[in-house]
Amino acid sequence: MGEIVKQVAVEAPAQEVYQYVVDPRNAPQFISSINSILSGPEGTPKKGDVWKAEATFFGQRRLLNLRLDDLVVGRAVRFVLDGEPQAVLVLKLTHDGDPRRTTVSLTLDVSGVPSILLNGLLGNLLSADMVRLKSNLE
């Protein structure tokens, strides 16, 4: 399994960042591989919820299920992208003593793709995604 980890410091409280990243309908605004959320539950997202999404991976458009696999309210969100390839996206939120500043750590695991290849293909893209997340929240 290949893995990429990116981080960004956001000038916003962790709860505000959490409310933004836990809602998959915001994903197309900061995760460039997710083009749109086509359908899924409304309201407060909860573990086990599934949304149908259109995404672009390695230059190909795909339909996939975006499943909220786990969450720790205010601290972490784990989505599983059920499709080909299957991927796991984890966002962890921490603050460094200042409640108005949150460090967001994004980890992407993609089964069957070596880390070196994954970093080469998606490393810059995910870095730009983290910059977009910061921009959207500040």
Coordinates of N, CA and C in Angstrom, one line a residue:
M1 N 0.8 -1.2 0.0 CA 0.0 0.0 0.0 C 0.9 1.2 0.0
G2 N 0.6 2.2 -0.9 CA 1.3 3.4 -1.0 C 0.7 4.4 -0.1
E3 N 1.5 5.3 0.5 CA 1.0 6.3 1.4 C 1.6 7.7 1.1
I4 N 0.8 8.7 1.2 CA 1.3 10.1 1.1 C 0.8 10.8 2.4
V5 N 1.6 11.7 3.0 CA 1.2 12.5 4.1 C 1.5 13.9 3.8
K6 N 0.5 14.8 4.0 CA 0.7 16.3 3.8 C 0.1 17.0 5.0
Q7 N 0.7 18.1 5.3 CA 0.2 18.9 6.5 C 0.1 20.4 6.1
V8 N -0.8 21.1 6.8 CA -0.9 22.5 6.6 C -1.4 23.1 7.9
A9 N -1.0 24.3 8.3 CA -1.5 25.0 9.4 C -2.6 26.0 8.9
V10 N -3.7 25.9 9.6 CA -4.9 26.7 9.2 C -5.2 27.7 10.4
E11 N -5.4 28.9 10.0 CA -5.8 29.9 11.1 C -7.3 29.8 11.3
A12 N -7.7 28.7 11.9 CA -9.1 28.5 12.3 C -9.2 27.5 13.4
P13 N -10.2 27.6 14.2 CA -10.3 26.6 15.3 C -10.6 25.2 14.8
A14 N -10.1 24.2 15.5 CA -10.3 22.8 15.1 C -11.7 22.4 14.8
Q15 N -12.6 22.9 15.6 CA -14.0 22.5 15.5 C -14.6 23.1 14.1
E16 N -14.2 24.3 13.8 CA -14.6 24.8 12.5 C -14.0 24.0 11.3
V17 N -12.7 23.7 11.4 CA -12.0 22.9 10.4 C -12.7 21.5 10.3
Y18 N -13.0 20.9 11.4 CA -13.6 19.6 11.5 C -15.0 19.6 10.8
Q19 N -15.8 20.6 11.1 CA -17.2 20.7 10.4 C -17.0 20.8 8.9
Y20 N -16.0 21.4 8.5 CA -15.8 21.6 7.0 C -15.3 20.3 6.4
V21 N -14.3 19.6 7.0 CA -13.8 18.4 6.3 C -14.6 17.2 6.5
V22 N -15.5 17.1 7.5 CA -16.3 15.9 7.7 C -17.5 15.9 6.7
D23 N -17.8 17.0 6.1 CA -18.9 17.1 5.1 C -18.4 16.8 3.7
P24 N -18.7 15.7 3.2 CA -18.2 15.3 1.9 C -18.6 16.3 0.8
R25 N -19.7 17.0 1.0 CA -20.1 18.0 -0.1 C -19.1 19.1 -0.2
N26 N -18.2 19.3 0.7 CA -17.1 20.3 0.6 C -15.9 19.7 -0.1
A27 N -15.8 18.4 -0.2 CA -14.6 17.7 -0.7 C -14.2 18.3 -2.1
P28 N -15.1 18.5 -3.1 CA -14.6 19.0 -4.4 C -14.0 20.4 -4.3
Q29 N -14.2 21.1 -3.2 CA -13.7 22.5 -3.1 C -12.2 22.4 -2.6
F30 N -11.8 21.3 -2.1 CA -10.4 21.2 -1.7 C -9.6 20.0 -2.0
I31 N -10.3 18.9 -2.5 CA -9.7 17.7 -3.0 C -9.9 17.7 -4.5
S32 N -8.8 18.0 -5.2 CA -8.9 18.1 -6.7 C -9.3 16.9 -7.4
S33 N -9.1 15.7 -6.8 CA -9.4 14.4 -7.5 C -10.9 14.2 -7.4
I34 N -11.6 14.8 -6.5 CA -13.1 14.6 -6.4 C -13.8 15.7 -7.1
N35 N -14.4 15.4 -8.2 CA -15.0 16.4 -9.1 C -16.4 16.9 -8.5
S36 N -17.2 15.9 -8.0 CA -18.5 16.3 -7.5 C -19.0 15.1 -6.6
I37 N -19.9 15.5 -5.7 CA -20.7 14.6 -4.9 C -22.1 14.5 -5.6
L38 N -22.4 13.3 -6.1 CA -23.7 13.2 -6.9 C -24.9 12.9 -6.0
S39 N -24.7 12.2 -5.0 CA -25.8 11.8 -4.1 C -25.3 11.4 -2.7
G40 N -26.2 11.3 -1.8 CA -25.8 10.8 -0.5 C -26.7 11.5 0.6
P41 N -26.5 11.1 1.8 CA -27.4 11.6 2.9 C -27.1 13.1 3.2
E42 N -28.2 13.7 3.6 CA -28.1 15.1 4.0 C -28.0 15.2 5.5
G43 N -27.7 16.3 6.0 CA -27.6 16.5 7.5 C -26.2 16.2 8.0
T44 N -26.1 16.0 9.3 CA -24.8 15.8 10.0 C -24.3 14.4 9.5
P45 N -23.1 14.4 8.9 CA -22.5 13.1 8.5 C -22.2 12.2 9.7
K46 N -22.4 10.9 9.6 CA -22.2 10.0 10.6 C -21.5 8.7 10.1
K47 N -20.8 8.0 10.9 CA -20.1 6.8 10.5 C -21.0 5.9 9.8
G48 N -20.4 5.4 8.6 CA -21.2 4.4 7.8 C -21.9 5.1 6.7
D49 N -22.1 6.4 6.7 CA -22.8 7.1 5.6 C -21.9 7.0 4.3
V50 N -22.7 6.9 3.2 CA -22.0 6.7 1.9 C -22.6 7.7 0.9
W51 N -21.7 8.4 0.2 CA -22.0 9.3 -0.9 C -21.5 8.8 -2.2
K52 N -22.2 9.0 -3.3 CA -21.7 8.6 -4.6 C -21.0 9.9 -5.1
A53 N -19.8 9.6 -5.6 CA -18.9 10.7 -6.1 C -18.4 10.5 -7.5
E54 N -18.1 11.5 -8.2 CA -17.4 11.4 -9.5 C -16.0 11.9 -9.2
A55 N -15.0 11.2 -9.6 CA -13.6 11.5 -9.3 C -12.7 11.3 -10.5
T56 N -11.6 11.9 -10.5 CA -10.6 11.6 -11.5 C -9.3 11.1 -10.9
F57 N -8.9 9.9 -11.2 CA -7.7 9.3 -10.7 C -6.8 8.9 -11.9
F58 N -5.6 9.4 -11.8 CA -4.6 9.0 -12.9 C -5.2 9.3 -14.3
G59 N -5.9 10.5 -14.4 CA -6.4 10.9 -15.7 C -7.7 10.3 -16.1
Q60 N -8.3 9.4 -15.3 CA -9.5 8.8 -15.8 C -10.6 9.1 -14.8
R61 N -11.8 9.4 -15.4 CA -13.0 9.7 -14.6 C -13.6 8.4 -14.1
R62 N -14.0 8.4 -12.8 CA -14.6 7.2 -12.2 C -15.7 7.6 -11.3
L63 N -16.7 6.7 -11.1 CA -17.7 6.8 -10.1 C -17.2 6.0 -8.9
L64 N -17.4 6.5 -7.8 CA -17.0 5.7 -6.6 C -17.9 6.1 -5.4
N65 N -17.8 5.2 -4.4 CA -18.5 5.5 -3.2 C -17.5 6.1 -2.2
L66 N -17.9 7.2 -1.6 CA -17.1 7.8 -0.6 C -17.8 7.5 0.8
R67 N -17.2 6.6 1.5 CA -17.8 6.1 2.8 C -17.1 6.7 4.0
L68 N -17.9 7.3 4.9 CA -17.3 7.8 6.2 C -17.1 6.6 7.1
D69 N -15.8 6.2 7.1 CA -15.4 4.9 7.8 C -15.3 5.1 9.3
D70 N -14.8 6.3 9.7 CA -14.6 6.5 11.1 C -14.4 8.0 11.4
L71 N -14.7 8.4 12.6 CA -14.5 9.8 13.0 C -14.3 9.9 14.5
V72 N -13.6 10.9 14.8 CA -13.4 11.3 16.2 C -13.8 12.8 16.2
V73 N -15.0 13.1 16.7 CA -15.5 14.4 16.6 C -14.5 15.5 17.0
G74 N -14.3 16.4 16.1 CA -13.4 17.5 16.4 C -11.9 17.2 16.2
R75 N -11.6 15.9 15.9 CA -10.2 15.5 15.8 C -9.7 14.8 14.6
A76 N -10.6 13.9 14.0 CA -10.2 13.1 12.9 C -11.4 12.6 12.1
V77 N -11.1 12.4 10.8 CA -12.1 11.9 9.9 C -11.4 10.9 8.9
R78 N -12.1 9.8 8.8 CA -11.5 8.7 7.9 C -12.5 8.3 6.8
F79 N -12.2 8.6 5.6 CA -13.1 8.3 4.4 C -12.4 7.1 3.7
V80 N -13.2 6.2 3.2 CA -12.8 5.1 2.3 C -13.4 5.4 0.9
L81 N -12.6 5.5 -0.1 CA -13.0 5.6 -1.4 C -13.1 4.2 -2.1
D82 N -14.4 3.7 -2.1 CA -14.6 2.4 -2.7 C -14.7 2.5 -4.2
G83 N -13.7 2.0 -4.9 CA -13.7 2.1 -6.3 C -12.4 1.4 -6.8
E84 N -12.0 1.8 -8.0 CA -10.7 1.2 -8.5 C -9.8 2.4 -8.9
P85 N -8.8 2.7 -8.2 CA -8.3 1.9 -7.0 C -9.0 2.3 -5.8
Q86 N -9.0 1.4 -4.8 CA -9.5 1.8 -3.5 C -8.5 2.6 -2.7
A87 N -9.0 3.6 -2.0 CA -8.1 4.5 -1.3 C -8.7 4.8 0.1
V88 N -7.9 5.2 1.0 CA -8.3 5.6 2.3 C -7.7 7.0 2.5
L89 N -8.6 8.0 2.9 CA -8.2 9.4 3.1 C -8.5 9.7 4.6
V90 N -7.4 10.1 5.3 CA -7.6 10.4 6.8 C -7.1 11.8 7.0
L91 N -8.0 12.6 7.7 CA -7.7 14.0 8.0 C -7.6 14.0 9.5
K92 N -6.5 14.4 10.1 CA -6.3 14.6 11.5 C -6.1 16.0 11.9
L93 N -6.7 16.5 12.9 CA -6.7 17.9 13.3 C -6.0 18.0 14.7
T94 N -5.1 18.9 14.8 CA -4.5 19.2 16.1 C -4.2 20.7 16.3
H95 N -4.1 21.1 17.5 CA -3.7 22.5 17.6 C -2.5 22.6 18.6
D96 N -1.6 23.6 18.3 CA -0.4 23.7 19.0 C -0.4 24.7 20.1
G97 N -1.4 24.6 21.0 CA -1.6 25.5 22.1 C -2.4 26.7 21.8
D98 N -2.6 27.0 20.5 CA -3.4 28.2 20.2 C -4.7 27.7 19.6
P99 N -5.8 27.8 20.3 CA -7.1 27.3 19.9 C -7.6 27.9 18.6
R100 N -7.0 29.0 18.1 CA -7.4 29.6 16.8 C -6.6 29.0 15.6
R101 N -5.7 28.1 15.9 CA -4.9 27.6 14.8 C -4.9 26.1 14.9
T102 N -5.1 25.5 13.7 CA -5.2 24.0 13.6 C -4.3 23.5 12.6
T103 N -3.5 22.4 13.0 CA -2.7 21.7 12.0 C -3.5 20.6 11.4
V104 N -3.6 20.5 10.1 CA -4.4 19.5 9.4 C -3.4 18.6 8.8
S105 N -3.5 17.3 9.1 CA -2.6 16.3 8.5 C -3.5 15.4 7.6
L106 N -3.2 15.3 6.3 CA -3.9 14.5 5.4 C -3.0 13.3 5.0
T107 N -3.6 12.1 5.2 CA -2.9 10.9 4.8 C -3.7 10.2 3.7
L108 N -3.1 9.8 2.6 CA -3.8 9.1 1.5 C -3.1 7.8 1.4
D109 N -3.8 6.7 1.6 CA -3.3 5.3 1.3 C -4.0 4.7 0.1
V110 N -3.3 4.2 -0.8 CA -3.8 3.6 -2.0 C -3.2 2.2 -2.1
S111 N -4.1 1.2 -2.0 CA -3.6 -0.1 -2.1 C -3.1 -0.5 -3.5
G112 N -2.1 -1.2 -3.6 CA -1.5 -1.6 -4.9 C -0.6 -0.6 -5.6
V113 N -0.4 0.5 -5.0 CA 0.4 1.5 -5.6 C 1.6 1.8 -4.7
P114 N 2.8 1.6 -5.1 CA 4.0 1.9 -4.2 C 4.0 3.3 -3.8
S115 N 4.5 3.6 -2.6 CA 4.6 5.0 -2.1 C 5.4 5.9 -3.0
I116 N 6.5 5.4 -3.5 CA 7.3 6.3 -4.4 C 6.6 6.7 -5.7
L117 N 5.8 5.8 -6.2 CA 5.0 6.1 -7.4 C 3.9 7.0 -7.1
L118 N 3.2 6.7 -6.0 CA 2.1 7.6 -5.5 C 2.5 9.0 -5.2
N119 N 3.7 9.2 -4.6 CA 4.2 10.5 -4.3 C 4.6 11.2 -5.6
G120 N 5.1 10.5 -6.5 CA 5.5 11.1 -7.8 C 4.3 11.5 -8.6
L121 N 3.2 10.7 -8.5 CA 2.0 11.1 -9.3 C 1.1 12.1 -8.6
L122 N 1.0 12.0 -7.3 CA 0.0 12.8 -6.6 C 0.6 13.7 -5.5
G123 N 1.9 13.7 -5.2 CA 2.5 14.5 -4.2 C 2.2 16.0 -4.3
N124 N 2.5 16.5 -5.5 CA 2.3 18.0 -5.8 C 0.8 18.3 -5.7
L125 N 0.0 17.4 -6.3 CA -1.5 17.6 -6.3 C -2.0 17.7 -4.9
L126 N -1.6 16.8 -4.0 CA -2.1 16.9 -2.6 C -1.6 18.1 -1.9
S127 N -0.4 18.5 -2.2 CA 0.2 19.7 -1.6 C -0.7 20.9 -1.9
A128 N -1.1 21.0 -3.2 CA -2.0 22.1 -3.7 C -3.3 21.9 -3.0
D129 N -3.8 20.7 -2.8 CA -5.1 20.5 -2.2 C -5.1 21.1 -0.7
M130 N -4.0 20.9 0.0 CA -3.9 21.4 1.3 C -3.8 22.9 1.3
V131 N -3.2 23.5 0.4 CA -3.2 25.0 0.2 C -4.6 25.5 0.0
R132 N -5.4 24.8 -0.8 CA -6.8 25.1 -1.1 C -7.6 25.0 0.2
L133 N -7.4 24.0 0.9 CA -8.1 23.8 2.2 C -7.8 25.0 3.1
K134 N -6.6 25.4 3.2 CA -6.2 26.5 4.1 C -6.9 27.8 3.6
S135 N -6.9 28.0 2.3 CA -7.5 29.2 1.7 C -9.0 29.2 2.0
N136 N -9.6 28.1 1.9 CA -11.1 28.0 2.0 C -11.5 28.3 3.5
L137 N -10.6 28.0 4.4 CA -11.0 28.1 5.8 C -10.5 29.4 6.5
E138 N -9.6 30.1 5.8 CA -9.1 31.4 6.5 C -9.8 32.6 5.9

